[in-house]
Coordinates of N, CA and C in Angstrom, one line a residue:
X28 N 0.8 -1.2 0.0 CA 0.0 0.0 0.0 C 0.9 1.3 0.0
X29 N 1.9 1.3 0.8 CA 2.8 2.4 0.9 C 3.5 2.6 -0.4
X30 N 4.0 1.5 -1.0 CA 4.7 1.7 -2.3 C 3.7 2.3 -3.4
X31 N 2.5 1.9 -3.4 CA 1.5 2.4 -4.4 C 1.3 3.9 -4.1
X32 N 1.2 4.3 -2.9 CA 1.0 5.7 -2.5 C 2.2 6.5 -2.9
X33 N 3.4 6.0 -2.6 CA 4.7 6.6 -3.0 C 4.8 6.7 -4.5
X34 N 4.4 5.7 -5.2 CA 4.5 5.7 -6.7 C 3.5 6.7 -7.3
X35 N 2.3 6.8 -6.7 CA 1.3 7.8 -7.2 C 1.9 9.2 -7.0
X36 N 2.4 9.5 -5.7 CA 2.9 10.8 -5.5 C 4.1 11.2 -6.4
X37 N 5.0 10.2 -6.6 CA 6.1 10.4 -7.4 C 5.7 10.7 -8.8
X38 N 4.7 10.0 -9.3 CA 4.2 10.2 -10.7 C 3.6 11.6 -10.8
X39 N 2.8 12.0 -9.8 CA 2.2 13.4 -9.9 C 3.3 14.5 -9.9
X40 N 4.3 14.3 -9.1 CA 5.4 15.3 -9.1 C 6.2 15.2 -10.4
X41 N 6.3 14.0 -11.0 CA 7.0 13.9 -12.3 C 6.2 14.6 -13.4
X42 N 4.9 14.5 -13.3 CA 4.0 15.2 -14.3 C 4.2 16.7 -14.2
X43 N 4.3 17.2 -13.0 CA 4.6 18.6 -12.8 C 5.9 19.0 -13.5
X44 N 6.9 18.1 -13.4 CA 8.2 18.4 -14.0 C 8.2 18.3 -15.5
X45 N 7.1 17.6 -16.0 CA 7.0 17.5 -17.5 C 7.1 16.1 -18.0
X46 N 7.3 15.1 -17.1 CA 7.5 13.7 -17.6 C 6.1 13.2 -18.1
X47 N 6.2 12.4 -19.1 CA 5.0 11.8 -19.7 C 5.0 10.3 -19.6
X48 N 5.7 9.7 -18.6 CA 6.0 8.3 -18.5 C 5.2 7.7 -17.4
X49 N 4.9 6.4 -17.5 CA 4.1 5.7 -16.5 C 4.9 5.5 -15.2
X50 N 6.2 5.2 -15.4 CA 7.0 4.9 -14.2 C 8.3 5.7 -14.3
X51 N 8.3 7.0 -13.9 CA 9.5 7.8 -14.0 C 10.5 7.3 -13.0
X52 N 10.1 6.5 -12.0 CA 11.1 6.1 -11.0 C 11.9 4.9 -11.3
X53 N 11.5 4.2 -12.5 CA 12.2 3.1 -12.9 C 13.7 3.5 -13.3
X54 N 14.6 2.7 -12.8 CA 16.0 3.1 -13.0 C 16.6 2.3 -14.2
X55 N 15.9 1.5 -14.9 CA 16.4 0.8 -16.1 C 16.3 1.7 -17.3
X56 N 17.4 2.0 -18.0 CA 17.4 2.9 -19.1 C 18.2 2.2 -20.2
X57 N 17.8 2.5 -21.5 CA 18.7 2.1 -22.6 C 18.8 3.5 -23.4
X58 N 20.1 3.9 -23.4 CA 20.4 5.3 -23.9 C 21.5 5.3 -24.9
X59 N 21.3 6.0 -26.0 CA 22.3 6.2 -27.0 C 23.4 7.0 -26.4
X60 N 24.6 6.7 -26.8 CA 25.8 7.4 -26.3 C 25.8 8.9 -26.5
X61 N 25.2 9.4 -27.6 CA 25.2 10.8 -27.9 C 24.4 11.6 -26.9
X62 N 23.4 10.9 -26.2 CA 22.7 11.6 -25.2 C 23.6 12.1 -24.0
X63 N 24.5 11.2 -23.6 CA 25.4 11.6 -22.5 C 26.4 12.6 -22.9
X64 N 26.7 12.7 -24.2 CA 27.6 13.8 -24.7 C 27.0 15.2 -24.6
X65 N 25.7 15.3 -24.7 CA 25.0 16.6 -24.7 C 24.3 17.0 -23.4
X66 N 24.0 16.0 -22.6 CA 23.2 16.3 -21.4 C 24.1 16.1 -20.2
X67 N 24.4 17.2 -19.4 CA 25.2 17.1 -18.2 C 24.4 16.4 -17.1
X68 N 24.9 15.3 -16.6 CA 24.2 14.6 -15.5 C 25.0 14.8 -14.2
X69 N 24.4 15.3 -13.2 CA 25.0 15.6 -12.0 C 24.2 15.0 -10.8
X70 N 24.9 14.7 -9.7 CA 24.3 14.2 -8.5 C 23.5 12.9 -8.9
X71 N 22.3 12.8 -8.5 CA 21.5 11.7 -8.8 C 20.4 12.0 -9.7
X72 N 20.6 12.9 -10.7 CA 19.6 13.3 -11.7 C 19.5 12.3 -12.8
X73 N 20.3 11.2 -12.8 CA 20.2 10.2 -13.8 C 18.8 9.5 -13.9
X74 N 18.1 9.5 -12.8 CA 16.7 8.9 -12.8 C 15.7 9.8 -13.6
X75 N 16.1 11.0 -13.9 CA 15.3 11.9 -14.7 C 15.8 12.0 -16.2
X76 N 16.7 11.1 -16.6 CA 17.3 11.1 -17.9 C 16.3 11.2 -19.0
X77 N 15.2 10.4 -19.0 CA 14.2 10.6 -20.1 C 13.7 12.0 -20.3
X78 N 13.3 12.6 -19.2 CA 12.8 14.0 -19.2 C 13.8 14.9 -19.7
X79 N 15.1 14.8 -19.2 CA 16.1 15.7 -19.7 C 16.5 15.5 -21.1
X80 N 16.4 14.3 -21.6 CA 16.7 14.0 -23.0 C 15.6 14.5 -23.9
X81 N 14.4 14.4 -23.5 CA 13.3 14.9 -24.3 C 13.4 16.5 -24.4
X82 N 13.7 17.1 -23.3 CA 13.9 18.6 -23.3 C 15.0 19.0 -24.2
X83 N 16.0 18.2 -24.3 CA 17.1 18.5 -25.2 C 16.9 18.1 -26.6
X84 N 15.7 17.6 -27.0 CA 15.3 17.4 -28.3 C 15.5 15.9 -28.8
X85 N 15.9 15.0 -27.9 CA 16.0 13.6 -28.3 C 14.7 13.0 -28.3
X86 N 14.5 11.9 -29.1 CA 13.3 11.2 -29.1 C 13.3 10.1 -28.0
X87 N 12.3 10.1 -27.2 CA 12.3 9.2 -26.1 C 11.1 8.3 -26.2
X88 N 11.3 7.0 -26.1 CA 10.2 6.0 -26.2 C 10.2 5.1 -24.9
X89 N 9.0 4.9 -24.4 CA 8.8 4.1 -23.2 C 8.4 2.7 -23.7
X90 N 9.0 1.7 -23.1 CA 8.7 0.3 -23.4 C 8.1 -0.3 -22.1
X91 N 7.0 -1.0 -22.1 CA 6.4 -1.6 -20.9 C 6.9 -3.0 -20.9
X92 N 7.5 -3.4 -19.8 CA 8.0 -4.8 -19.7 C 7.4 -5.3 -18.4
X93 N 7.3 -6.7 -18.3 CA 6.8 -7.2 -17.0 C 7.8 -7.0 -15.9
X94 N 7.3 -7.0 -14.7 CA 8.1 -6.8 -13.5 C 8.9 -8.0 -13.2
X95 N 10.2 -7.9 -12.9 CA 11.0 -9.0 -12.6 C 10.6 -9.6 -11.3
X96 N 10.5 -10.9 -11.1 CA 10.1 -11.5 -9.9 C 11.1 -11.2 -8.8
X97 N 12.4 -11.1 -9.1 CA 13.4 -10.9 -8.0 C 13.2 -9.4 -7.5
X98 N 12.6 -8.6 -8.3 CA 12.5 -7.2 -8.0 C 11.2 -6.9 -7.2
X99 N 10.2 -7.8 -7.3 CA 8.9 -7.5 -6.8 C 8.9 -7.5 -5.2
X100 N 9.8 -8.2 -4.6 CA 9.7 -8.2 -3.1 C 10.8 -7.4 -2.5
X101 N 11.4 -6.4 -3.2 CA 12.5 -5.6 -2.7 C 12.0 -4.8 -1.5
X102 N 12.9 -4.6 -0.5 CA 12.5 -3.8 0.6 C 12.4 -2.3 0.2
X103 N 11.6 -1.6 1.0 CA 11.4 -0.2 0.7 C 12.6 0.6 1.1
X104 N 12.7 1.8 0.5 CA 13.8 2.7 0.9 C 13.5 3.4 2.2
X105 N 14.5 4.0 2.8 CA 14.3 4.8 4.0 C 13.5 6.1 3.6
X106 N 12.8 6.7 4.5 CA 12.0 7.9 4.2 C 12.8 9.0 3.6
X107 N 14.1 9.1 4.1 CA 14.9 10.2 3.6 C 15.2 10.1 2.1
X108 N 15.3 8.9 1.6 CA 15.5 8.7 0.2 C 14.3 9.3 -0.6
X109 N 13.1 9.0 -0.2 CA 11.9 9.5 -0.9 C 11.9 11.1 -0.8
X110 N 12.3 11.6 0.3 CA 12.4 13.1 0.4 C 13.4 13.7 -0.6
X111 N 14.6 13.0 -0.6 CA 15.6 13.5 -1.6 C 15.2 13.4 -3.0
X112 N 14.5 12.3 -3.4 CA 14.0 12.2 -4.8 C 13.0 13.2 -5.1
X113 N 12.1 13.5 -4.2 CA 11.1 14.5 -4.4 C 11.7 15.9 -4.6
X114 N 12.7 16.2 -3.8 CA 13.4 17.5 -3.9 C 14.2 17.6 -5.2
X115 N 14.8 16.5 -5.6 CA 15.5 16.5 -6.9 C 14.5 16.7 -8.0
X116 N 13.3 16.0 -7.9 CA 12.3 16.1 -8.9 C 11.8 17.6 -9.0
X117 N 11.6 18.2 -7.9 CA 11.1 19.6 -7.9 C 12.2 20.5 -8.6
X118 N 13.5 20.2 -8.3 CA 14.6 21.0 -8.9 C 14.6 20.8 -10.4
X119 N 14.5 19.6 -10.8 CA 14.5 19.3 -12.3 C 13.3 19.9 -12.9
X120 N 12.2 19.8 -12.3 CA 11.0 20.4 -12.9 C 11.1 21.9 -13.0
X121 N 11.7 22.6 -12.0 CA 11.9 24.0 -12.1 C 12.9 24.3 -13.2
X122 N 14.0 23.6 -13.3 CA 15.0 23.8 -14.3 C 14.5 23.6 -15.7
X123 N 13.7 22.6 -15.9 CA 13.1 22.2 -17.2 C 12.2 23.3 -17.7
X124 N 11.3 23.8 -16.7 CA 10.3 24.7 -17.1 C 10.8 26.2 -17.2
X125 N 11.8 26.5 -16.4 CA 12.1 27.9 -16.3 C 13.6 28.3 -16.5
X126 N 14.4 27.3 -17.0 CA 15.8 27.6 -17.2 C 16.1 28.6 -18.3
X127 N 15.3 28.5 -19.4 CA 15.5 29.4 -20.5 C 14.7 30.7 -20.3
X128 N 13.7 30.7 -19.5 CA 12.9 31.9 -19.3 C 12.6 32.0 -17.8
X129 N 13.6 32.4 -17.0 CA 13.4 32.5 -15.5 C 12.4 33.6 -15.2
X130 N 12.3 34.6 -16.0 CA 11.4 35.7 -15.7 C 9.9 35.3 -15.6
X131 N 9.6 34.2 -16.3 CA 8.2 33.7 -16.3 C 7.9 33.3 -14.8
X132 N 8.8 32.7 -14.2 CA 8.5 32.3 -12.8 C 8.7 33.4 -11.8
X133 N 9.8 34.1 -11.8 CA 10.0 35.2 -10.9 C 9.1 36.4 -11.1
X134 N 8.8 36.6 -12.4 CA 7.9 37.7 -12.7 C 6.5 37.4 -12.2
X135 N 6.1 36.2 -12.3 CA 4.7 35.8 -11.8 C 4.6 35.9 -10.3
X136 N 5.7 35.4 -9.6 CA 5.7 35.5 -8.2 C 5.7 37.0 -7.7
X137 N 6.6 37.8 -8.4 CA 6.7 39.2 -8.1 C 5.4 40.0 -8.3
X138 N 4.8 39.7 -9.5 CA 3.5 40.3 -9.8 C 2.4 40.0 -8.8
X139 N 2.4 38.7 -8.4 CA 1.4 38.3 -7.4 C 1.6 39.0 -6.0
X140 N 2.9 39.2 -5.7 CA 3.2 39.9 -4.4 C 2.8 41.4 -4.6
X141 N 3.1 42.0 -5.7 CA 2.8 43.4 -5.9 C 1.2 43.6 -5.9
X142 N 0.5 42.7 -6.6 CA -0.9 42.8 -6.7 C -1.6 42.7 -5.3
X143 N -1.1 41.7 -4.5 CA -1.7 41.5 -3.2 C -1.4 42.8 -2.3
X144 N -0.2 43.4 -2.5 CA 0.1 44.6 -1.8 C -0.8 45.7 -2.2
X145 N -1.1 45.8 -3.5 CA -2.1 46.9 -4.0 C -3.5 46.7 -3.5
X146 N -3.9 45.4 -3.4 CA -5.3 45.1 -2.9 C -5.4 45.5 -1.4
X147 N -4.3 45.1 -0.7 CA -4.3 45.4 0.8 C -4.3 47.0 1.0
X148 N -3.5 47.6 0.2 CA -3.4 49.1 0.3 C -4.8 49.8 0.0
X149 N -5.4 49.2 -1.0 CA -6.8 49.8 -1.4 C -7.7 49.6 -0.2
X150 N -7.6 48.4 0.5 CA -8.4 48.1 1.7 C -8.1 49.1 2.8
X151 N -6.8 49.4 3.0 CA -6.4 50.3 4.1 C -6.9 51.7 3.7
X152 N -6.8 52.1 2.5 CA -7.3 53.5 2.1 C -8.8 53.6 2.2
X153 N -9.5 52.5 1.9 CA -10.9 52.5 2.0 C -11.3 52.7 3.5
X154 N -10.7 51.9 4.4 CA -10.9 52.1 5.8 C -10.6 53.5 6.3
X155 N -9.6 54.0 5.8 CA -9.1 55.4 6.2 C -10.2 56.4 5.8
X156 N -10.7 56.3 4.6 CA -11.6 57.3 4.1 C -13.0 57.1 4.7
X157 N -13.5 55.8 4.8 CA -14.9 55.5 5.2 C -15.0 55.6 6.7
X158 N -14.1 54.9 7.4 CA -14.2 54.7 8.9 C -13.3 55.7 9.6
X159 N -12.5 56.4 8.9 CA -11.6 57.4 9.5 C -10.6 56.7 10.5
X160 N -10.1 55.5 10.1 CA -9.1 54.8 10.9 C -7.8 55.2 10.5
X161 N -6.9 55.7 11.4 CA -5.6 56.2 11.1 C -4.7 55.0 10.5
X162 N -3.8 55.4 9.6 CA -2.9 54.3 9.0 C -1.6 54.1 9.8
X163 N -1.2 55.1 10.5 CA 0.2 55.1 11.1 C 0.4 54.0 12.1
X164 N -0.6 53.6 12.8 CA -0.5 52.5 13.8 C -1.0 51.2 13.4
X165 N -1.1 50.9 12.1 CA -1.6 49.7 11.6 C -0.5 48.7 11.2
X166 N -0.4 47.5 11.7 CA 0.7 46.6 11.3 C 0.5 46.2 9.8
X167 N -0.8 46.3 9.4 CA -1.1 45.9 8.0 C -0.3 46.8 7.0
X168 N -0.1 48.0 7.4 CA 0.6 48.9 6.5 C 2.1 48.5 6.3
X169 N 2.7 47.9 7.3 CA 4.0 47.4 7.2 C 4.0 46.2 6.3
X170 N 3.0 45.3 6.4 CA 2.9 44.2 5.4 C 2.7 44.6 4.0
X171 N 1.9 45.7 3.8 CA 1.7 46.2 2.4 C 3.0 46.7 1.8
X172 N 3.8 47.4 2.6 CA 5.1 47.9 2.1 C 6.1 46.8 1.9
X173 N 6.1 45.8 2.8 CA 6.9 44.6 2.7 C 6.6 43.8 1.4
X174 N 5.3 43.6 1.1 CA 4.9 42.9 -0.1 C 5.3 43.6 -1.3
X175 N 5.1 44.9 -1.3 CA 5.4 45.7 -2.5 C 6.9 45.7 -2.8
X176 N 7.8 45.9 -1.8 CA 9.2 45.8 -2.0 C 9.7 44.4 -2.4
X177 N 9.1 43.4 -1.7 CA 9.5 42.0 -2.0 C 9.1 41.7 -3.4
X178 N 7.9 42.1 -3.9 CA 7.5 41.8 -5.2 C 8.4 42.5 -6.3
X179 N 8.8 43.7 -6.0 CA 9.7 44.4 -7.0 C 11.1 43.7 -7.0
X180 N 11.6 43.3 -5.8 CA 12.9 42.6 -5.8 C 12.8 41.2 -6.5
X181 N 11.8 40.5 -6.3 CA 11.6 39.1 -6.9 C 11.6 39.3 -8.4
X182 N 10.8 40.2 -8.9 CA 10.7 40.5 -10.3 C 12.0 40.9 -10.9
X183 N 12.7 41.7 -10.2 CA 14.1 42.2 -10.6 C 15.1 41.1 -10.7
X184 N 15.0 40.1 -9.8 CA 15.9 38.9 -9.8 C 15.6 38.1 -11.1
X185 N 14.3 38.0 -11.4 CA 13.9 37.3 -12.6 C 14.4 38.0 -13.9
X186 N 14.3 39.3 -13.9 CA 14.8 40.1 -15.0 C 16.3 40.0 -15.2
X187 N 17.0 40.0 -14.1 CA 18.5 39.9 -14.1 C 18.9 38.5 -14.6
X188 N 18.2 37.5 -14.1 CA 18.5 36.1 -14.6 C 18.2 36.0 -16.1
X189 N 17.2 36.6 -16.5 CA 16.9 36.6 -18.0 C 18.0 37.3 -18.8
X190 N 18.5 38.4 -18.3 CA 19.6 39.1 -18.9 C 20.9 38.2 -18.9
X191 N 21.1 37.6 -17.8 CA 22.3 36.7 -17.7 C 22.2 35.6 -18.7
X192 N 21.1 34.9 -18.8 CA 20.9 33.8 -19.8 C 21.1 34.3 -21.2
X193 N 20.5 35.5 -21.5 CA 20.6 36.1 -22.8 C 22.0 36.4 -23.2
X194 N 22.8 37.0 -22.3 CA 24.1 37.5 -22.6 C 25.2 36.4 -22.5
X195 N 25.0 35.5 -21.5 CA 26.0 34.5 -21.2 C 25.6 33.1 -21.7
X196 N 24.6 33.0 -22.5 CA 24.1 31.7 -23.0 C 25.2 30.9 -23.6
X197 N 25.0 29.6 -23.7 CA 26.0 28.7 -24.2 C 26.0 28.7 -25.8
X198 N 25.0 29.4 -26.4 CA 25.0 29.5 -27.8 C 24.5 28.3 -28.5
X199 N 24.2 27.2 -27.8 CA 23.6 26.0 -28.4 C 22.2 26.2 -28.7
X200 N 21.7 25.5 -29.7 CA 20.3 25.5 -30.0 C 19.6 24.5 -29.0
X201 N 18.5 24.9 -28.5 CA 17.8 24.1 -27.5 C 16.6 23.3 -28.2
X202 N 16.8 22.9 -29.4 CA 15.9 22.1 -30.1 C 16.6 21.3 -31.2
X203 N 16.0 20.3 -31.7 CA 16.6 19.5 -32.7 C 15.7 19.4 -34.0
X204 N 16.2 19.5 -35.1 CA 15.4 19.4 -36.4 C 15.5 18.0 -36.8
X205 N 14.3 17.4 -36.8 CA 14.2 15.9 -37.1 C 14.3 15.7 -38.6
X206 N 13.5 16.6 -39.4 CA 13.5 16.4 -40.8 C 13.2 17.7 -41.5
X207 N 13.9 18.0 -42.6 CA 13.6 19.2 -43.4 C 12.9 18.8 -44.6
X208 N 11.8 19.4 -44.9 CA 10.9 19.1 -46.0 C 11.0 20.3 -47.0
X209 N 11.5 20.0 -48.2 CA 11.6 21.1 -49.1 C 10.5 20.9 -50.2
X210 N 9.9 22.1 -50.5 CA 8.9 22.1 -51.5 C 9.5 22.3 -52.9
X211 N 9.3 21.4 -53.8 CA 9.8 21.5 -55.2 C 8.7 21.9 -56.1
X212 N 8.8 22.9 -56.8 CA 7.7 23.4 -57.7 C 7.6 22.4 -58.8
X213 N 6.4 22.4 -59.4 CA 6.1 21.5 -60.6 C 6.8 21.9 -61.8
X214 N 7.3 23.2 -61.9 CA 8.0 23.7 -63.1 C 9.4 23.2 -63.2
X215 N 10.0 22.8 -62.1 CA 11.4 22.5 -62.1 C 11.7 21.1 -62.6

């Protein structure tokens, strides 16, 4: 029961990261040598190799095979291993989704913070004008200012990261052309 729950949670996290595979936790891989030449594998990210290969433009195919009898009764891992894998999966998901466009993430978080700050400020101003409640002794005013400054800083970090990627990029194409189809006119 615990293994099924763990597998379900792992699969949901893998879907967030962008994996389209039934068993992203399976450690059996058949990989062409050129994949390792182009994809830097560090730490224990090899378990996410299909996802990383697909992002780098390689064609990935999943084959469903029967479970090995010797593998069926394996003991479960320690809880710390599950936590480590989930953290790695979140890191890979973040890198896959936002490595080329970090402002999409940081800009969204910054905009949400700024928007919530503006809504709270409107609420404070409404209370000030309607109920004549002074603003100076309200802790909510400090939260409004904090959210506004934090939102601007988070968005600025995303913008700086975008500039760094644009100016210091590796120059490699992040896609692969599988086939070029040329149109030949009937006159030729």
